[in-house]
Amino acid sequence: MKVDKIGRIAAGAVAVALVTASCASDRSGDDGVSSGGSDGKKAASAFGTLASPCGPGDAKGKTDQGVTDEQITIGFGDDRGFPSAPGLSKEMGDAVSAMIEWCNEQGGINGREIKGNQYDAAYMQSAKVMQEACKQDFFLVGQGFAMDEAAEQHRVACKLPTVAGFTVGPNAAMGPMKYEAVPYPVDLMNIAGLRIAEQLFPDFKEKTDILLSTSPAVSAGTNKITGAMKEVGMEPMECGVRLNDKGESSYMPFAEKIKDCGAGYLWSSDSPDPGQFSLLESIERAGADPKYIFEATWYSQAVSGWNKSGTGDGMHIGMIFQPLENADKVPAVKQYVDLVTEKKGKVALLGMQATSSFLLWAQAADKCGSDLTRQCVINELAKVHEWTGGGLHAPTDPGANKPASCGLMVKLTGTKYEQIHPKAAGEFQCGPEFVVEIDEKNWGTKLNGDRISTKFLTDDVIKPQSS
């Protein structure tokens, strides 16, 4: 399997997951923060619907590693230096860098300036990066390392908390001292894409098949979605299409198999690449006409740029994030785009995800005032059970490491994406039936009673304390 593809799968698939539906949601998502901030000094600043956690103050004290009277040092980063996929997840580092500057321009957090140590894990260097961060950072914030599993034992051992942009490995996703703005736990799954497709297409349950792959990473995602389909009464058609992750000499035999099988809908947990594009082009040449119901990795400039010929027209993609096309209707999206564009950074969904995680960390740190310790921030993070990043995405439950129970659907036409469900741009559909439990055999790790991975767990990790 090509390593560069794993990186894209890990970064993208975990980043945006699936999406959900059932009752229209108009929650503004104030994210549990009062309109005036912790002491009323920030009423004039905001990020979308979220009162800014940043501003002047007189916080003092060297309270923990990376914290002084004047400064808070955090780590962040991505895999941008990976030779096989240059720029991998670059949008995440670009977003956090822009948010640090945005926050410092307001006075930092309670007057302490934020210093950011930016790391490039370059895909294979996550353990090395983590060991560096262990020596100097207060928290890791908004980072996305595709091989975070290799670094997790070091993070836990040095008791370095994180509000990650995304996690990939099962032990990282369920690790102690770990929070995410958009959780993707191993034991629960948002299935909005499935639920919305059921509403849009009456024969979706009977006429859908899943595209399989030789990739272990893709297969893990496929196993989960297969289990989720069965939970809601679906049985994939099993047309038998399994693509070699290293590429095929010809995709026509697979296209013919899809046509002969009569699949009306195709679901893919794979990420877009030249091989996937070749398959869709072959399906068109074969005269088959299935509808594509793909995961959120297919919401990308690479896909829209490829679709100039219209081969992918009608592709439906489930998301829990507001699409960038809704920037004129969702202030938080416009603010994210403007901040990153101003710094000449890369704008993409993963960047919004990193932005949301930065804001989640910052509002918890703000509440700690002068007593800025890892313990205090973890205590505050554990209390957050509804979070939208100021309106960037559907409500999630970071404090309990639970995914959104909402979603929306976009459709690709030519080079343009457009929200088509719910019809009102900027809205989600929500419902508890759009989160399903994942079979334990597909978790990839063992969890304790608190849903924490036991693999690297020690007795002295920092746990939330109730006040």
Short mmCIF file of N, CA, C and O in Angstrom, two decimals, residues 39-115:
data_model
loop_
_atom_site.label_atom_id
_atom_site.label_comp_id
_atom_site.label_asym_id
_atom_site.label_seq_id
_atom_site.Cartn_x
_atom_site.Cartn_y
_atom_site.Cartn_z
N ASP A 39 -14.91 37.53 32.50
CA ASP A 39 -15.05 38.68 33.39
C ASP A 39 -15.70 39.88 32.71
O ASP A 39 -15.59 41.00 33.16
N GLY A 40 -16.36 39.65 31.56
CA GLY A 40 -17.06 40.72 30.88
C GLY A 40 -16.19 41.59 29.99
O GLY A 40 -16.68 42.48 29.32
N LYS A 41 -14.88 41.34 29.96
CA LYS A 41 -13.98 42.23 29.23
C LYS A 41 -13.96 41.97 27.75
O LYS A 41 -13.37 42.73 27.00
N LYS A 42 -14.60 40.87 27.30
CA LYS A 42 -14.45 40.49 25.90
C LYS A 42 -15.73 40.63 25.10
O LYS A 42 -15.89 40.05 24.05
N ALA A 43 -16.70 41.37 25.62
CA ALA A 43 -18.01 41.44 24.97
C ALA A 43 -17.92 41.95 23.54
O ALA A 43 -18.77 41.64 22.72
N ALA A 44 -16.90 42.72 23.23
CA ALA A 44 -16.83 43.32 21.90
C ALA A 44 -16.25 42.38 20.86
O ALA A 44 -16.36 42.64 19.66
N SER A 45 -15.62 41.27 21.26
CA SER A 45 -14.98 40.35 20.32
C SER A 45 -15.73 39.03 20.30
O SER A 45 -16.33 38.62 21.29
N ALA A 46 -15.68 38.37 19.16
CA ALA A 46 -16.36 37.08 19.03
C ALA A 46 -15.75 36.31 17.89
O ALA A 46 -15.08 36.87 17.01
N PHE A 47 -15.98 35.01 17.90
CA PHE A 47 -15.70 34.18 16.74
C PHE A 47 -17.01 33.49 16.41
O PHE A 47 -17.44 32.56 17.10
N GLY A 48 -17.66 33.96 15.35
CA GLY A 48 -18.99 33.46 15.06
C GLY A 48 -19.91 33.73 16.22
O GLY A 48 -20.02 34.86 16.71
N THR A 49 -20.57 32.70 16.74
CA THR A 49 -21.47 32.83 17.88
C THR A 49 -20.76 32.72 19.21
O THR A 49 -21.40 32.82 20.26
N LEU A 50 -19.46 32.49 19.18
CA LEU A 50 -18.69 32.26 20.41
C LEU A 50 -18.05 33.56 20.89
O LEU A 50 -17.31 34.20 20.14
N ALA A 51 -18.32 33.96 22.13
CA ALA A 51 -17.63 35.10 22.71
C ALA A 51 -16.13 34.78 22.77
O ALA A 51 -15.73 33.68 23.13
N SER A 52 -15.32 35.73 22.39
CA SER A 52 -13.88 35.48 22.32
C SER A 52 -13.31 35.11 23.69
O SER A 52 -13.57 35.79 24.69
N PRO A 53 -12.52 34.04 23.75
CA PRO A 53 -11.85 33.68 25.00
C PRO A 53 -10.55 34.46 25.21
O PRO A 53 -9.85 34.24 26.18
N CYS A 54 -10.24 35.37 24.29
CA CYS A 54 -8.97 36.09 24.32
C CYS A 54 -9.18 37.53 24.74
O CYS A 54 -10.21 38.12 24.47
N GLY A 55 -8.15 38.10 25.38
CA GLY A 55 -8.23 39.49 25.78
C GLY A 55 -7.21 39.82 26.84
O GLY A 55 -6.49 38.95 27.33
N PRO A 56 -7.12 41.08 27.22
CA PRO A 56 -6.15 41.50 28.23
C PRO A 56 -6.52 40.99 29.62
O PRO A 56 -7.62 40.51 29.84
N GLY A 57 -5.58 41.12 30.53
CA GLY A 57 -5.82 40.69 31.90
C GLY A 57 -4.55 40.81 32.70
O GLY A 57 -3.51 41.25 32.20
N ASP A 58 -4.61 40.38 33.96
CA ASP A 58 -3.44 40.50 34.84
C ASP A 58 -3.05 39.15 35.43
O ASP A 58 -2.57 39.05 36.55
N ALA A 59 -3.28 38.07 34.65
CA ALA A 59 -2.91 36.74 35.11
C ALA A 59 -1.41 36.68 35.35
O ALA A 59 -0.61 37.20 34.58
N LYS A 60 -1.01 36.02 36.44
CA LYS A 60 0.40 35.94 36.79
C LYS A 60 0.71 34.55 37.33
O LYS A 60 -0.16 33.83 37.76
N GLY A 61 1.99 34.21 37.28
CA GLY A 61 2.46 32.99 37.92
C GLY A 61 3.00 31.97 36.94
O GLY A 61 2.46 31.79 35.85
N LYS A 62 4.09 31.32 37.32
CA LYS A 62 4.61 30.18 36.57
C LYS A 62 3.92 28.95 37.13
O LYS A 62 4.39 28.31 38.08
N THR A 63 2.77 28.66 36.57
CA THR A 63 1.85 27.69 37.18
C THR A 63 2.04 26.26 36.70
O THR A 63 1.58 25.33 37.35
N ASP A 64 2.69 26.09 35.55
CA ASP A 64 2.84 24.74 34.99
C ASP A 64 3.88 24.82 33.88
O ASP A 64 4.33 25.91 33.50
N GLN A 65 4.27 23.66 33.34
CA GLN A 65 5.21 23.68 32.22
C GLN A 65 4.63 24.52 31.09
O GLN A 65 3.48 24.36 30.70
N GLY A 66 5.45 25.43 30.55
CA GLY A 66 5.02 26.24 29.44
C GLY A 66 4.22 27.47 29.81
O GLY A 66 3.75 28.17 28.92
N VAL A 67 4.06 27.76 31.09
CA VAL A 67 3.29 28.92 31.52
C VAL A 67 4.16 29.82 32.40
O VAL A 67 4.79 29.35 33.35
N THR A 68 4.21 31.11 32.06
CA THR A 68 4.89 32.11 32.86
C THR A 68 3.95 33.29 33.10
O THR A 68 2.78 33.25 32.68
N ASP A 69 4.47 34.34 33.75
CA ASP A 69 3.65 35.55 33.93
C ASP A 69 3.17 36.11 32.60
O ASP A 69 2.05 36.59 32.49
N GLU A 70 4.04 36.05 31.60
CA GLU A 70 3.77 36.72 30.33
C GLU A 70 3.33 35.80 29.20
O GLU A 70 2.83 36.28 28.18
N GLN A 71 3.50 34.48 29.32
CA GLN A 71 3.41 33.63 28.14
C GLN A 71 2.82 32.26 28.42
O GLN A 71 2.98 31.70 29.51
N ILE A 72 2.12 31.73 27.41
CA ILE A 72 1.64 30.34 27.41
C ILE A 72 2.20 29.68 26.15
O ILE A 72 1.95 30.17 25.03
N THR A 73 2.93 28.60 26.32
CA THR A 73 3.54 27.92 25.18
C THR A 73 2.76 26.66 24.83
O THR A 73 2.60 25.77 25.67
N ILE A 74 2.24 26.62 23.61
CA ILE A 74 1.52 25.43 23.14
C ILE A 74 2.22 24.87 21.90
O ILE A 74 2.94 25.58 21.20
N GLY A 75 2.00 23.61 21.63
CA GLY A 75 2.49 22.98 20.42
C GLY A 75 1.36 22.74 19.44
O GLY A 75 0.20 22.57 19.85
N PHE A 76 1.68 22.79 18.15
CA PHE A 76 0.67 22.49 17.13
C PHE A 76 1.41 22.01 15.88
O PHE A 76 2.63 21.98 15.85
N GLY A 77 0.67 21.59 14.86
CA GLY A 77 1.36 21.19 13.64
C GLY A 77 0.61 20.18 12.81
O GLY A 77 -0.59 19.92 13.01
N ASP A 78 1.33 19.58 11.85
CA ASP A 78 0.73 18.72 10.84
C ASP A 78 1.81 17.86 10.22
O ASP A 78 2.89 17.69 10.80
N ASP A 79 1.54 17.31 9.05
CA ASP A 79 2.49 16.43 8.34
C ASP A 79 2.94 17.04 7.03
O ASP A 79 3.25 16.34 6.07
N ARG A 80 3.03 18.35 6.95
CA ARG A 80 3.25 19.04 5.68
C ARG A 80 4.56 18.64 4.99
O ARG A 80 4.67 18.78 3.77
N GLY A 81 5.53 18.16 5.71
CA GLY A 81 6.80 17.81 5.10
C GLY A 81 6.91 16.38 4.62
O GLY A 81 8.01 15.92 4.24
N PHE A 82 5.81 15.65 4.55
CA PHE A 82 5.83 14.25 4.10
C PHE A 82 6.19 14.23 2.61
O PHE A 82 5.44 14.74 1.78
N PRO A 83 7.33 13.63 2.24
CA PRO A 83 7.78 13.70 0.84
C PRO A 83 6.79 13.12 -0.16
O PRO A 83 6.69 13.61 -1.29
N SER A 84 6.06 12.08 0.22
CA SER A 84 5.14 11.44 -0.72
C SER A 84 3.83 12.20 -0.91
O SER A 84 3.09 11.92 -1.84
N ALA A 85 3.55 13.13 0.00
CA ALA A 85 2.33 13.94 -0.12
C ALA A 85 2.63 15.31 0.46
O ALA A 85 2.17 15.66 1.54
N PRO A 86 3.43 16.12 -0.23
CA PRO A 86 3.82 17.44 0.28
C PRO A 86 2.61 18.28 0.65
O PRO A 86 1.62 18.32 -0.08
N GLY A 87 2.68 18.91 1.82
CA GLY A 87 1.59 19.76 2.27
C GLY A 87 0.49 19.01 2.99
O GLY A 87 -0.57 19.57 3.26
N LEU A 88 0.73 17.74 3.35
CA LEU A 88 -0.29 16.93 4.01
C LEU A 88 -0.80 17.63 5.29
O LEU A 88 -0.04 17.91 6.20
N SER A 89 -2.07 17.93 5.31
CA SER A 89 -2.75 18.57 6.45
C SER A 89 -2.19 19.95 6.78
O SER A 89 -2.39 20.45 7.89
N LYS A 90 -1.54 20.58 5.83
CA LYS A 90 -0.96 21.91 6.04
C LYS A 90 -2.00 22.91 6.55
O LYS A 90 -1.69 23.83 7.33
N GLU A 91 -3.23 22.76 6.13
CA GLU A 91 -4.29 23.68 6.52
C GLU A 91 -4.47 23.76 8.03
O GLU A 91 -4.94 24.76 8.58
N MET A 92 -4.08 22.68 8.74
CA MET A 92 -4.25 22.65 10.19
C MET A 92 -3.26 23.59 10.88
O MET A 92 -3.62 24.41 11.71
N GLY A 93 -1.99 23.45 10.52
CA GLY A 93 -0.99 24.35 11.08
C GLY A 93 -1.25 25.79 10.70
O GLY A 93 -1.07 26.71 11.52
N ASP A 94 -1.67 26.01 9.46
CA ASP A 94 -1.97 27.37 9.01
C ASP A 94 -3.10 27.98 9.84
O ASP A 94 -3.06 29.16 10.20
N ALA A 95 -4.09 27.17 10.16
CA ALA A 95 -5.23 27.67 10.93
C ALA A 95 -4.83 28.04 12.35
O ALA A 95 -5.18 29.11 12.85
N VAL A 96 -4.10 27.16 13.02
CA VAL A 96 -3.72 27.44 14.41
C VAL A 96 -2.78 28.64 14.48
O VAL A 96 -2.88 29.48 15.37
N SER A 97 -1.87 28.73 13.52
CA SER A 97 -0.97 29.88 13.47
C SER A 97 -1.76 31.19 13.36
O SER A 97 -1.48 32.17 14.06
N ALA A 98 -2.78 31.19 12.50
CA ALA A 98 -3.61 32.38 12.34
C ALA A 98 -4.41 32.67 13.60
O ALA A 98 -4.60 33.84 13.99
N MET A 99 -4.88 31.63 14.28
CA MET A 99 -5.68 31.82 15.49
C MET A 99 -4.82 32.32 16.65
O MET A 99 -5.30 33.12 17.49
N ILE A 100 -3.58 31.88 16.73
CA ILE A 100 -2.68 32.40 17.77
C ILE A 100 -2.50 33.90 17.59
O ILE A 100 -2.58 34.68 18.55
N GLU A 101 -2.29 34.32 16.35
CA GLU A 101 -2.13 35.75 16.08
C GLU A 101 -3.41 36.50 16.39
O GLU A 101 -3.39 37.60 16.97
N TRP A 102 -4.55 35.95 15.99
CA TRP A 102 -5.85 36.56 16.28
C TRP A 102 -6.04 36.75 17.78
O TRP A 102 -6.47 37.82 18.24
N CYS A 103 -5.68 35.75 18.55
CA CYS A 103 -5.84 35.81 20.01
C CYS A 103 -4.87 36.81 20.63
O CYS A 103 -5.25 37.61 21.49
N ASN A 104 -3.62 36.79 20.20
CA ASN A 104 -2.62 37.70 20.76
C ASN A 104 -2.93 39.16 20.45
O ASN A 104 -2.62 40.06 21.23
N GLU A 105 -3.55 39.41 19.30
CA GLU A 105 -3.93 40.79 18.96
C GLU A 105 -4.96 41.34 19.93
O GLU A 105 -5.08 42.56 20.10
N GLN A 106 -5.70 40.45 20.58
CA GLN A 106 -6.69 40.88 21.57
C GLN A 106 -6.11 40.96 22.98
O GLN A 106 -6.78 41.41 23.91
N GLY A 107 -4.87 40.52 23.14
CA GLY A 107 -4.24 40.55 24.46
C GLY A 107 -3.87 39.20 25.00
O GLY A 107 -3.51 39.07 26.17
N GLY A 108 -3.95 38.16 24.16
CA GLY A 108 -3.63 36.81 24.63
C GLY A 108 -4.76 36.24 25.44
O GLY A 108 -5.93 36.54 25.22
N ILE A 109 -4.43 35.41 26.40
CA ILE A 109 -5.44 34.83 27.30
C ILE A 109 -5.20 35.38 28.70
O ILE A 109 -4.17 35.11 29.32
N ASN A 110 -6.13 36.22 29.13
CA ASN A 110 -5.98 36.92 30.41
C ASN A 110 -4.66 37.66 30.50
O ASN A 110 -4.05 37.77 31.56
N GLY A 111 -4.22 38.19 29.36
CA GLY A 111 -3.00 39.00 29.32
C GLY A 111 -1.74 38.23 29.03
O GLY A 111 -0.70 38.83 28.75
N ARG A 112 -1.79 36.91 29.08
CA ARG A 112 -0.62 36.11 28.73
C ARG A 112 -0.59 35.88 27.22
O ARG A 112 -1.56 35.39 26.64
N GLU A 113 0.52 36.20 26.59
CA GLU A 113 0.67 35.99 25.15
C GLU A 113 0.86 34.50 24.86
O GLU A 113 1.50 33.79 25.62
N ILE A 114 0.28 34.06 23.76
CA ILE A 114 0.45 32.65 23.36
C ILE A 114 1.66 32.53 22.45
O ILE A 114 1.79 33.24 21.46
N LYS A 115 2.56 31.62 22.80
CA LYS A 115 3.67 31.26 21.94
C LYS A 115 3.39 29.88 21.37
O LYS A 115 3.08 28.95 22.10
#
